[in-house]
Amino acid sequence: MQLPKKITEIIKILSRWPGVGEKTATRYTLSLLKWNAAELQSLSSAIVDLLSLKKCKECGFFSENEICELCLSAERTDTAIICVVESVADCLAIEKSGEYKGVYHILGGVLSPL
């Protein structure tokens, strides 16, 4: 049985996410089909809103403004210490501890030692 093209397109898109294969993407898509119009519109709007995000000019974190909330935070008491991380996910993991009070520099990828 062939699924409609609109459904297969969503499955293709969702299966590009890390850790999501075709079976999981299919389950997600079938689940979305059970949502009402308002819920789907809300999800759609939230995804489109991601386009307005910028990278912070100071550290590289995501922000709605030129400088992110982390860099503007009064809790960043030790600006002499810079934590260099590969990704935003690494930054979030460190922030979850609540212990680090320095600033960040997010590389956005891995540096080659060569």
Tab-separated table of N, CA and C in Angstrom:
chain	number	residue	atom	x	y	z
A	1	MET	N	0.844	-1.183	0.000
A	1	MET	CA	0.000	0.000	0.000
A	1	MET	C	0.886	1.242	0.000
A	2	GLN	N	0.517	2.181	-0.810
A	2	GLN	CA	1.287	3.414	-0.962
A	2	GLN	C	0.664	4.522	-0.113
A	3	LEU	N	1.494	5.161	0.714
A	3	LEU	CA	1.026	6.299	1.506
A	3	LEU	C	0.966	7.542	0.627
A	4	PRO	N	0.071	8.474	0.957
A	4	PRO	CA	0.031	9.729	0.199
A	4	PRO	C	1.377	10.454	0.292
A	5	LYS	N	1.705	11.201	-0.761
A	5	LYS	CA	2.991	11.895	-0.856
A	5	LYS	C	3.219	12.852	0.311
A	6	LYS	N	2.177	13.523	0.796
A	6	LYS	CA	2.321	14.459	1.917
A	6	LYS	C	2.809	13.744	3.172
A	7	ILE	N	2.347	12.519	3.358
A	7	ILE	CA	2.767	11.738	4.527
A	7	ILE	C	4.209	11.261	4.347
A	8	THR	N	4.552	10.761	3.163
A	8	THR	CA	5.917	10.270	2.952
A	8	THR	C	6.945	11.398	3.034
A	9	GLU	N	6.558	12.612	2.650
A	9	GLU	CA	7.473	13.751	2.759
A	9	GLU	C	7.795	14.047	4.224
A	10	ILE	N	6.780	14.034	5.081
A	10	ILE	CA	7.011	14.268	6.519
A	10	ILE	C	7.883	13.153	7.095
A	11	ILE	N	7.629	11.925	6.701
A	11	ILE	CA	8.434	10.797	7.181
A	11	ILE	C	9.898	10.984	6.778
A	12	LYS	N	10.149	11.401	5.540
A	12	LYS	CA	11.526	11.642	5.079
A	12	LYS	C	12.198	12.725	5.912
A	13	ILE	N	11.473	13.786	6.180
A	13	ILE	CA	12.037	14.900	6.951
A	13	ILE	C	12.349	14.466	8.380
A	14	LEU	N	11.397	13.813	9.031
A	14	LEU	CA	11.596	13.401	10.419
A	14	LEU	C	12.701	12.350	10.552
A	15	SER	N	12.872	11.515	9.553
A	15	SER	CA	13.899	10.463	9.649
A	15	SER	C	15.313	11.025	9.505
A	16	ARG	N	15.447	12.302	9.159
A	16	ARG	CA	16.774	12.937	9.115
A	16	ARG	C	17.240	13.363	10.503
A	17	TRP	N	16.343	13.396	11.480
A	17	TRP	CA	16.729	13.777	12.837
A	17	TRP	C	17.611	12.700	13.446
A	18	PRO	N	18.568	13.088	14.281
A	18	PRO	CA	19.446	12.096	14.926
A	18	PRO	C	18.630	11.106	15.763
A	19	GLY	N	18.915	9.839	15.599
A	19	GLY	CA	18.265	8.808	16.391
A	19	GLY	C	16.873	8.436	15.921
A	20	VAL	N	16.418	9.022	14.817
A	20	VAL	CA	15.080	8.727	14.307
A	20	VAL	C	15.224	8.035	12.957
A	21	GLY	N	14.819	6.777	12.929
A	21	GLY	CA	14.825	6.038	11.672
A	21	GLY	C	13.471	6.130	10.998
A	22	GLU	N	13.312	5.369	9.928
A	22	GLU	CA	12.064	5.418	9.156
A	22	GLU	C	10.860	4.938	9.976
A	23	LYS	N	11.055	3.885	10.782
A	23	LYS	CA	9.927	3.373	11.580
A	23	LYS	C	9.460	4.402	12.604
A	24	THR	N	10.404	5.018	13.299
A	24	THR	CA	10.044	6.027	14.305
A	24	THR	C	9.429	7.242	13.629
A	25	ALA	N	9.987	7.659	12.510
A	25	ALA	CA	9.432	8.794	11.770
A	25	ALA	C	8.005	8.500	11.317
A	26	THR	N	7.751	7.275	10.927
A	26	THR	CA	6.391	6.883	10.526
A	26	THR	C	5.445	6.953	11.720
A	27	ARG	N	5.901	6.465	12.878
A	27	ARG	CA	5.060	6.543	14.088
A	27	ARG	C	4.776	7.992	14.453
A	28	TYR	N	5.794	8.854	14.390
A	28	TYR	CA	5.610	10.276	14.687
A	28	TYR	C	4.601	10.904	13.728
A	29	THR	N	4.736	10.593	12.457
A	29	THR	CA	3.842	11.170	11.444
A	29	THR	C	2.401	10.699	11.668
A	30	LEU	N	2.228	9.416	11.919
A	30	LEU	CA	0.878	8.908	12.178
A	30	LEU	C	0.289	9.524	13.443
A	31	SER	N	1.141	9.801	14.410
A	31	SER	CA	0.692	10.477	15.630
A	31	SER	C	0.258	11.908	15.321
A	32	LEU	N	1.028	12.599	14.479
A	32	LEU	CA	0.670	13.970	14.099
A	32	LEU	C	-0.689	14.023	13.400
A	33	LEU	N	-1.011	12.980	12.667
A	33	LEU	CA	-2.288	12.947	11.957
A	33	LEU	C	-3.485	12.877	12.914
A	34	LYS	N	-3.222	12.531	14.164
A	34	LYS	CA	-4.290	12.483	15.178
A	34	LYS	C	-4.491	13.839	15.858
A	35	TRP	N	-3.551	14.761	15.661
A	35	TRP	CA	-3.648	16.082	16.274
A	35	TRP	C	-4.744	16.883	15.582
A	36	ASN	N	-5.342	17.797	16.333
A	36	ASN	CA	-6.338	18.669	15.702
A	36	ASN	C	-5.630	19.811	14.968
A	37	ALA	N	-6.395	20.559	14.211
A	37	ALA	CA	-5.833	21.621	13.373
A	37	ALA	C	-5.088	22.671	14.191
A	38	ALA	N	-5.606	23.028	15.359
A	38	ALA	CA	-4.963	24.049	16.190
A	38	ALA	C	-3.607	23.569	16.691
A	39	GLU	N	-3.509	22.310	17.068
A	39	GLU	CA	-2.235	21.762	17.544
A	39	GLU	C	-1.197	21.713	16.411
A	40	LEU	N	-1.631	21.308	15.241
A	40	LEU	CA	-0.719	21.271	14.095
A	40	LEU	C	-0.274	22.672	13.705
A	41	GLN	N	-1.186	23.636	13.765
A	41	GLN	CA	-0.838	25.018	13.440
A	41	GLN	C	0.160	25.564	14.446
A	42	SER	N	-0.024	25.218	15.716
A	42	SER	CA	0.891	25.661	16.762
A	42	SER	C	2.294	25.098	16.529
A	43	LEU	N	2.385	23.822	16.193
A	43	LEU	CA	3.682	23.201	15.893
A	43	LEU	C	4.309	23.866	14.676
A	44	SER	N	3.525	24.061	13.656
A	44	SER	CA	4.012	24.696	12.436
A	44	SER	C	4.554	26.096	12.713
A	45	SER	N	3.823	26.874	13.490
A	45	SER	CA	4.258	28.236	13.832
A	45	SER	C	5.548	28.224	14.642
A	46	ALA	N	5.647	27.293	15.581
A	46	ALA	CA	6.852	27.200	16.407
A	46	ALA	C	8.070	26.859	15.550
A	47	ILE	N	7.903	26.005	14.561
A	47	ILE	CA	9.013	25.644	13.675
A	47	ILE	C	9.412	26.842	12.816
A	48	VAL	N	8.429	27.547	12.284
A	48	VAL	CA	8.725	28.728	11.466
A	48	VAL	C	9.421	29.794	12.315
A	49	ASP	N	9.037	29.921	13.574
A	49	ASP	CA	9.659	30.900	14.472
A	49	ASP	C	11.149	30.645	14.683
A	50	LEU	N	11.590	29.405	14.466
A	50	LEU	CA	13.026	29.097	14.598
A	50	LEU	C	13.865	29.899	13.606
A	51	LEU	N	13.247	30.292	12.499
A	51	LEU	CA	13.971	31.071	11.483
A	51	LEU	C	14.413	32.433	11.993
A	52	SER	N	13.746	32.946	13.028
A	52	SER	CA	14.089	34.271	13.543
A	52	SER	C	15.264	34.238	14.522
A	53	LEU	N	15.703	33.049	14.916
A	53	LEU	CA	16.828	32.951	15.840
A	53	LEU	C	18.134	33.329	15.152
A	54	LYS	N	19.037	33.917	15.945
A	54	LYS	CA	20.364	34.301	15.465
A	54	LYS	C	21.391	33.611	16.340
A	55	LYS	N	22.621	33.665	15.911
A	55	LYS	CA	23.728	33.212	16.760
A	55	LYS	C	24.246	34.423	17.506
A	56	CYS	N	24.481	34.245	18.807
A	56	CYS	CA	25.016	35.318	19.643
A	56	CYS	C	26.385	35.740	19.109
A	57	LYS	N	26.597	37.045	19.010
A	57	LYS	CA	27.883	37.559	18.511
A	57	LYS	C	29.023	37.320	19.492
A	58	GLU	N	28.689	37.101	20.758
A	58	GLU	CA	29.720	36.890	21.772
A	58	GLU	C	30.161	35.429	21.868
A	59	CYS	N	29.167	34.504	21.952
A	59	CYS	CA	29.526	33.117	22.253
A	59	CYS	C	29.086	32.093	21.200
A	60	GLY	N	28.077	32.421	20.392
A	60	GLY	CA	27.602	31.477	19.395
A	60	GLY	C	26.351	30.723	19.795
A	61	PHE	N	25.822	30.995	20.998
A	61	PHE	CA	24.581	30.366	21.453
A	61	PHE	C	23.421	30.953	20.650
A	62	PHE	N	22.273	30.300	20.662
A	62	PHE	CA	21.107	30.824	19.957
A	62	PHE	C	20.484	31.971	20.731
A	63	SER	N	19.980	32.952	19.990
A	63	SER	CA	19.409	34.127	20.632
A	63	SER	C	18.377	34.779	19.727
A	64	GLU	N	17.462	35.500	20.336
A	64	GLU	CA	16.508	36.304	19.571
A	64	GLU	C	17.090	37.688	19.287
A	65	ASN	N	18.178	38.029	19.974
A	65	ASN	CA	18.833	39.328	19.824
A	65	ASN	C	20.284	39.123	19.419
A	66	GLU	N	21.028	40.211	19.326
A	66	GLU	CA	22.443	40.119	18.949
A	66	GLU	C	23.266	39.372	20.009
A	67	ILE	N	22.936	39.612	21.288
A	67	ILE	CA	23.639	38.980	22.408
A	67	ILE	C	22.641	38.099	23.160
A	68	CYS	N	23.057	36.876	23.499
A	68	CYS	CA	22.153	35.911	24.134
A	68	CYS	C	21.967	36.187	25.631
A	69	GLU	N	21.014	35.480	26.196
A	69	GLU	CA	20.702	35.604	27.620
A	69	GLU	C	21.880	35.167	28.492
A	70	LEU	N	22.627	34.164	28.047
A	70	LEU	CA	23.785	33.710	28.828
A	70	LEU	C	24.820	34.815	28.965
A	71	CYS	N	25.119	35.470	27.855
A	71	CYS	CA	26.141	36.525	27.883
A	71	CYS	C	25.664	37.765	28.633
A	72	LEU	N	24.371	38.020	28.635
A	72	LEU	CA	23.820	39.184	29.326
A	72	LEU	C	23.560	38.930	30.813
A	73	SER	N	23.636	37.672	31.220
A	73	SER	CA	23.298	37.288	32.590
A	73	SER	C	24.243	37.915	33.619
A	74	ALA	N	23.656	38.454	34.671
A	74	ALA	CA	24.445	39.011	35.775
A	74	ALA	C	25.150	37.909	36.561
A	75	GLU	N	24.724	36.660	36.381
A	75	GLU	CA	25.348	35.518	37.062
A	75	GLU	C	26.699	35.152	36.456
A	76	ARG	N	26.995	35.665	35.265
A	76	ARG	CA	28.287	35.395	34.629
A	76	ARG	C	29.321	36.289	35.284
A	77	THR	N	29.757	35.884	36.465
A	77	THR	CA	30.637	36.718	37.279
A	77	THR	C	32.104	36.593	36.897
A	78	ASP	N	32.464	35.526	36.217
A	78	ASP	CA	33.873	35.311	35.902
A	78	ASP	C	34.089	35.307	34.392
A	79	THR	N	34.179	36.492	33.798
A	79	THR	CA	34.347	36.589	32.345
A	79	THR	C	35.785	36.322	31.908
A	80	ALA	N	36.674	36.098	32.846
A	80	ALA	CA	38.055	35.771	32.509
A	80	ALA	C	38.192	34.287	32.147
A	81	ILE	N	37.191	33.495	32.508
A	81	ILE	CA	37.217	32.064	32.205
A	81	ILE	C	36.298	31.810	31.019
A	82	ILE	N	36.858	31.201	29.957
A	82	ILE	CA	36.085	30.890	28.764
A	82	ILE	C	36.062	29.377	28.579
A	83	CYS	N	34.878	28.827	28.512
A	83	CYS	CA	34.700	27.396	28.261
A	83	CYS	C	34.435	27.219	26.772
A	84	VAL	N	35.347	26.562	26.074
A	84	VAL	CA	35.197	26.321	24.645
A	84	VAL	C	34.555	24.950	24.462
A	85	VAL	N	33.399	24.930	23.794
A	85	VAL	CA	32.665	23.679	23.578
A	85	VAL	C	32.387	23.499	22.092
A	86	GLU	N	32.094	22.272	21.723
A	86	GLU	CA	31.836	21.954	20.320
A	86	GLU	C	30.461	22.431	19.865
A	87	SER	N	29.434	22.237	20.727
A	87	SER	CA	28.070	22.494	20.277
A	87	SER	C	27.218	23.117	21.375
A	88	VAL	N	26.055	23.584	20.971
A	88	VAL	CA	25.085	24.137	21.916
A	88	VAL	C	24.675	23.064	22.920
A	89	ALA	N	24.580	21.823	22.467
A	89	ALA	CA	24.215	20.721	23.367
A	89	ALA	C	25.229	20.581	24.505
A	90	ASP	N	26.514	20.762	24.197
A	90	ASP	CA	27.555	20.693	25.230
A	90	ASP	C	27.390	21.839	26.225
A	91	CYS	N	27.081	23.010	25.713
A	91	CYS	CA	26.858	24.182	26.557
A	91	CYS	C	25.684	23.930	27.501
A	92	LEU	N	24.596	23.381	26.965
A	92	LEU	CA	23.410	23.098	27.775
A	92	LEU	C	23.710	22.079	28.876
A	93	ALA	N	24.533	21.081	28.554
A	93	ALA	CA	24.890	20.066	29.552
A	93	ALA	C	25.662	20.695	30.706
A	94	ILE	N	26.572	21.604	30.402
A	94	ILE	CA	27.347	22.278	31.448
A	94	ILE	C	26.437	23.209	32.248
A	95	GLU	N	25.569	23.910	31.568
A	95	GLU	CA	24.645	24.830	32.241
A	95	GLU	C	23.706	24.099	33.191
A	96	LYS	N	23.354	22.872	32.846
A	96	LYS	CA	22.436	22.085	33.680
A	96	LYS	C	23.013	21.859	35.076
A	97	SER	N	24.343	21.836	35.189
A	97	SER	CA	24.976	21.629	36.496
A	97	SER	C	24.766	22.829	37.410
A	98	GLY	N	24.651	24.016	36.810
A	98	GLY	CA	24.444	25.228	37.598
A	98	GLY	C	25.686	25.729	38.304
A	99	GLU	N	26.825	25.126	38.049
A	99	GLU	CA	28.057	25.467	38.756
A	99	GLU	C	28.952	26.439	37.996
A	100	TYR	N	28.953	26.349	36.686
A	100	TYR	CA	29.870	27.162	35.880
A	100	TYR	C	29.350	28.597	35.770
A	101	LYS	N	30.183	29.562	36.090
A	101	LYS	CA	29.788	30.979	36.069
A	101	LYS	C	30.591	31.799	35.066
A	102	GLY	N	31.400	31.124	34.256
A	102	GLY	CA	32.179	31.831	33.241
A	102	GLY	C	31.379	32.002	31.960
A	103	VAL	N	32.075	32.352	30.896
A	103	VAL	CA	31.435	32.546	29.598
A	103	VAL	C	31.808	31.390	28.667
A	104	TYR	N	31.132	31.323	27.535
A	104	TYR	CA	31.329	30.229	26.588
A	104	TYR	C	31.814	30.746	25.246
A	105	HIS	N	32.416	29.833	24.506
A	105	HIS	CA	32.651	30.019	23.086
A	105	HIS	C	32.241	28.706	22.434
A	106	ILE	N	31.192	28.748	21.612
A	106	ILE	CA	30.670	27.545	20.973
A	106	ILE	C	31.242	27.479	19.557
A	107	LEU	N	32.000	26.428	19.300
A	107	LEU	CA	32.675	26.280	18.018
A	107	LEU	C	31.707	26.006	16.867
A	108	GLY	N	30.658	25.227	17.150
A	108	GLY	CA	29.729	24.859	16.101
A	108	GLY	C	30.254	23.725	15.242
A	109	GLY	N	31.249	23.007	15.740
A	109	GLY	CA	31.852	21.886	15.036
A	109	GLY	C	33.145	21.488	15.716
A	110	VAL	N	33.811	20.530	15.139
A	110	VAL	CA	35.044	20.007	15.711
A	110	VAL	C	36.240	20.615	14.994
A	111	LEU	N	37.262	20.963	15.754
A	111	LEU	CA	38.504	21.440	15.161
A	111	LEU	C	39.373	20.251	14.792
A	112	SER	N	39.909	20.258	13.589
A	112	SER	CA	40.791	19.190	13.157
A	112	SER	C	42.181	19.427	13.743
A	113	PRO	N	42.784	18.418	14.366
A	113	PRO	CA	44.120	18.589	14.935
A	113	PRO	C	45.198	18.764	13.872
A	114	LEU	N	44.854	18.505	12.617
A	114	LEU	CA	45.823	18.661	11.530
A	114	LEU	C	45.795	20.073	11.055
